[in-house]
CSV table of C-alpha atoms in Angstrom, one decimal:
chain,number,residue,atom,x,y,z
A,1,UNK,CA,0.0,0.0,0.0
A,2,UNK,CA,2.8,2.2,0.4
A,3,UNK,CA,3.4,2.3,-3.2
A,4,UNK,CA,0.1,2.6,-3.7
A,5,UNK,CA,0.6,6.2,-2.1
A,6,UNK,CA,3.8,7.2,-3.2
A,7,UNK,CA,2.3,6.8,-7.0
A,8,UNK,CA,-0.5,8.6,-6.0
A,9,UNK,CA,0.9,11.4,-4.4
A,10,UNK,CA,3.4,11.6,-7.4
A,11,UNK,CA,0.8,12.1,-9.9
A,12,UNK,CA,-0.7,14.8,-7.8
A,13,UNK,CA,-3.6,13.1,-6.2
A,14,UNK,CA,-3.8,13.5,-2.1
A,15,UNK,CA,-4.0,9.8,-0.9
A,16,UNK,CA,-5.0,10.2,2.5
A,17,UNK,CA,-8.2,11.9,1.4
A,18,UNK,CA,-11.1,9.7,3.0
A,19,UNK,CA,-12.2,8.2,-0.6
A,20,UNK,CA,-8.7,7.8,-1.8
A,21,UNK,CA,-7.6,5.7,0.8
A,22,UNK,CA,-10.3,4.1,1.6
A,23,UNK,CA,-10.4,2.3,-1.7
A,24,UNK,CA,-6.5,1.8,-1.7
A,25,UNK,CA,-7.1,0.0,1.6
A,26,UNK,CA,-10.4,-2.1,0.0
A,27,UNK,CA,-8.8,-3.3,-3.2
A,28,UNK,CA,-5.3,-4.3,-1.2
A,29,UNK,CA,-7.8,-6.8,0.6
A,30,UNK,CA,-9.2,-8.2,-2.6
A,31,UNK,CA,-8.1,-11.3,-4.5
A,32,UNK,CA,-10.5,-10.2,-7.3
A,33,UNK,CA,-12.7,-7.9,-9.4
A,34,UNK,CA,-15.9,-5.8,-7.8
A,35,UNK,CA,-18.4,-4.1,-9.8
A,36,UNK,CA,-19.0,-0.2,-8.3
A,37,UNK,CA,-22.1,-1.8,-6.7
A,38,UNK,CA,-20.1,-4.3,-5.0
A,39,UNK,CA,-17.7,-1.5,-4.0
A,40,UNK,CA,-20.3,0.6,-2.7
A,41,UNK,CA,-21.9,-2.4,-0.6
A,42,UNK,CA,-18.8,-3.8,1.1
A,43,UNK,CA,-18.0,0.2,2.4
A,44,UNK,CA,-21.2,0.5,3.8
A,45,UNK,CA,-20.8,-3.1,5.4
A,46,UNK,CA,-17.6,-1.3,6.9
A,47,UNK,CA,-19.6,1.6,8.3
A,48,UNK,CA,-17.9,3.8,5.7
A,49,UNK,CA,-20.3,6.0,3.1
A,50,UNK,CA,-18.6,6.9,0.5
A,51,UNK,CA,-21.1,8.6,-2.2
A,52,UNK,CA,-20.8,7.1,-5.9
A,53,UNK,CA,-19.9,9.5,-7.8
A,54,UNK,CA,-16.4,9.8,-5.3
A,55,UNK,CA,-15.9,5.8,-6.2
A,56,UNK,CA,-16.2,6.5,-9.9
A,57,UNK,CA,-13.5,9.6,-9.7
A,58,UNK,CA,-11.3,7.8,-7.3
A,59,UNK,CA,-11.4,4.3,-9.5
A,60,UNK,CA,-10.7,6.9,-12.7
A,61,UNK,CA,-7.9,8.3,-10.4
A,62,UNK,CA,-6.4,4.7,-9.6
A,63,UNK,CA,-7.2,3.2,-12.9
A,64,UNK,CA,-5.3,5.8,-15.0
A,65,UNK,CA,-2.2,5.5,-12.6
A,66,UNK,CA,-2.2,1.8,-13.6
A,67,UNK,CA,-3.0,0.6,-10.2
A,68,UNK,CA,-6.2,-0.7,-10.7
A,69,UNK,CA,-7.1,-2.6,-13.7
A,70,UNK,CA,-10.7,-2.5,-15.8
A,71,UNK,CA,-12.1,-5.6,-16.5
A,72,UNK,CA,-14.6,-4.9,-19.2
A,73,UNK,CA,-17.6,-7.2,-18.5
A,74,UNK,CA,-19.7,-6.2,-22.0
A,75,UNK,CA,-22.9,-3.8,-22.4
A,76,UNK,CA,-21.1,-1.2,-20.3
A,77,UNK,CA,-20.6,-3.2,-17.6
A,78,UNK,CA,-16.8,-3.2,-15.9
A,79,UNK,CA,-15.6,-4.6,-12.6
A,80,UNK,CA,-12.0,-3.2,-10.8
A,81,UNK,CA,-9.2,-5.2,-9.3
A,82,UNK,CA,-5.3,-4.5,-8.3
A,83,UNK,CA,-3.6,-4.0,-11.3
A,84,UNK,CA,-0.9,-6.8,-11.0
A,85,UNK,CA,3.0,-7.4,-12.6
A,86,UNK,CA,3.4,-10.4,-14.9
A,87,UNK,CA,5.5,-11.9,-12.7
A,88,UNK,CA,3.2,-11.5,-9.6
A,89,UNK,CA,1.6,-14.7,-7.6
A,90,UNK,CA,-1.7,-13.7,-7.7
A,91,UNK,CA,-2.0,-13.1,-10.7
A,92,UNK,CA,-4.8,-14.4,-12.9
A,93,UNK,CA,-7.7,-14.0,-15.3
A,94,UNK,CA,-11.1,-13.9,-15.9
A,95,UNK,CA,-13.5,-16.6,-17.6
A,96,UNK,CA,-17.0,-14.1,-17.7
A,97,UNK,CA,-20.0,-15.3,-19.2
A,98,UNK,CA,-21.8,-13.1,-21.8
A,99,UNK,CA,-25.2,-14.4,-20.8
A,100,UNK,CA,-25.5,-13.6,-16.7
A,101,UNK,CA,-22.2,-11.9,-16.6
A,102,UNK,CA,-20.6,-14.2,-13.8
A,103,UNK,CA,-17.2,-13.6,-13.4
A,104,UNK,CA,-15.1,-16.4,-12.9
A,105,UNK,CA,-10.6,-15.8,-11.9
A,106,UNK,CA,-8.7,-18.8,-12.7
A,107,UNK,CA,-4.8,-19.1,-12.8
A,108,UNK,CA,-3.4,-22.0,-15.2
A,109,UNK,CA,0.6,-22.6,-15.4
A,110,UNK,CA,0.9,-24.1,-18.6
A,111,UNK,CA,-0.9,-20.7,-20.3
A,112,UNK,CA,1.5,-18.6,-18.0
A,113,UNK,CA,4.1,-20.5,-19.7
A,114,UNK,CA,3.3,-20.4,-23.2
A,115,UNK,CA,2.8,-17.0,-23.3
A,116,UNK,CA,6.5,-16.4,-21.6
A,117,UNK,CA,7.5,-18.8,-24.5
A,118,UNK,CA,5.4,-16.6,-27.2
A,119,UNK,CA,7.1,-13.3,-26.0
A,120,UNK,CA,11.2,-15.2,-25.9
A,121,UNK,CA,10.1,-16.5,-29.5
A,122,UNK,CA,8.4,-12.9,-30.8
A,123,UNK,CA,11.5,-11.5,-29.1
A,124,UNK,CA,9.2,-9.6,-27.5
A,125,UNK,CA,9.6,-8.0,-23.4
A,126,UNK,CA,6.2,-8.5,-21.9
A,127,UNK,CA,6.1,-6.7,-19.0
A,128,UNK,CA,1.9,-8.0,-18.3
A,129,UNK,CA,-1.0,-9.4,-19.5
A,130,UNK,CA,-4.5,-10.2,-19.6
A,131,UNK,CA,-6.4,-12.7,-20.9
A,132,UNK,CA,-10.4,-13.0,-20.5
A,133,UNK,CA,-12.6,-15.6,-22.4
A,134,UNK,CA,-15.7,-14.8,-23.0
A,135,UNK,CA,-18.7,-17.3,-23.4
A,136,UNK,CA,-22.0,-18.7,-21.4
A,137,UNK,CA,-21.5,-21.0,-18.2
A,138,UNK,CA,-22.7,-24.2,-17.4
A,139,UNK,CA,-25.8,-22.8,-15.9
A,140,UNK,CA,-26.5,-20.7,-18.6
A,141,UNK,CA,-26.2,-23.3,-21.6
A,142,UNK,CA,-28.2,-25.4,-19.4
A,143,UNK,CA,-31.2,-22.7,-18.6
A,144,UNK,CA,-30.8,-23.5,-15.0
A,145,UNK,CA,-32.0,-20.6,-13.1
A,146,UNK,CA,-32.9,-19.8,-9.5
């Protein structure tokens, strides 16, 4: 979290400010994406009211520094998560279903690996990635529903 704030405070943002940190400190705690709905729901769970329109400016803020990363769930719809390095552990990605738009993280070894081999073939420095397949679940290509 530290250089969380230093990158903040070096583009010129305050990262103390309530909204600010108070996302910084949310996100650190989260081993994947939330929607702004989700965002919104877990602050208020924390006895923290934080009005919407501060989450959208201070995900713009965090998003553009490269801290936060958009995953782009179709029709408009996006979920935010820590922005990771490629050589990170927790790094992962995203299988999201076009139909409900669950979002599914999954790590695999073998992709992580043929990529690294793509980018030493391509001759190519990759410094991260992302990879998201899109589709329809099994409960969706099924028609099971609640």
């Amino acid at each position: 979290m530290r250089r969380t704030r230093s990158l903040v405070r070096q583009a010129g943002h305050n990262p103390w400010r309530p909204r600010g940190d108070t996302l910084i400190r949310l996100f650190a705690g989260q081993d994947c994406a939330l929607s702004i709905t989700e965002v919104e729901e877990t602050l208020e769970l924390q006895g923290r009211h934080v009005a919407r329109a501060s989450i959208y400016r201070a995900l713009e803020v965090l998003s553009d520094l490269g801290l936060l990363a958009r995953v782009d769930l179709g029709h408009g719809a996006a979920r935010y998560e820590r922005a990771y390095d490629h050589d990170e552990e927790h790094h992962h990605h995203h299988l999201i279903c076009d139909t409900c738009g669950l979002l599914i993280p999954f790590d695999d070894e073998h992709l992580e690996l043929v990529i690294d081999g793509l980018s030493e073939r391509l001759g190519f420095e990759t410094k991260g990635h992302e990879v998201t397949l899109r589709g329809t679940c099994e409960e969706c290509r099924l028609g099971v529903s609640d």
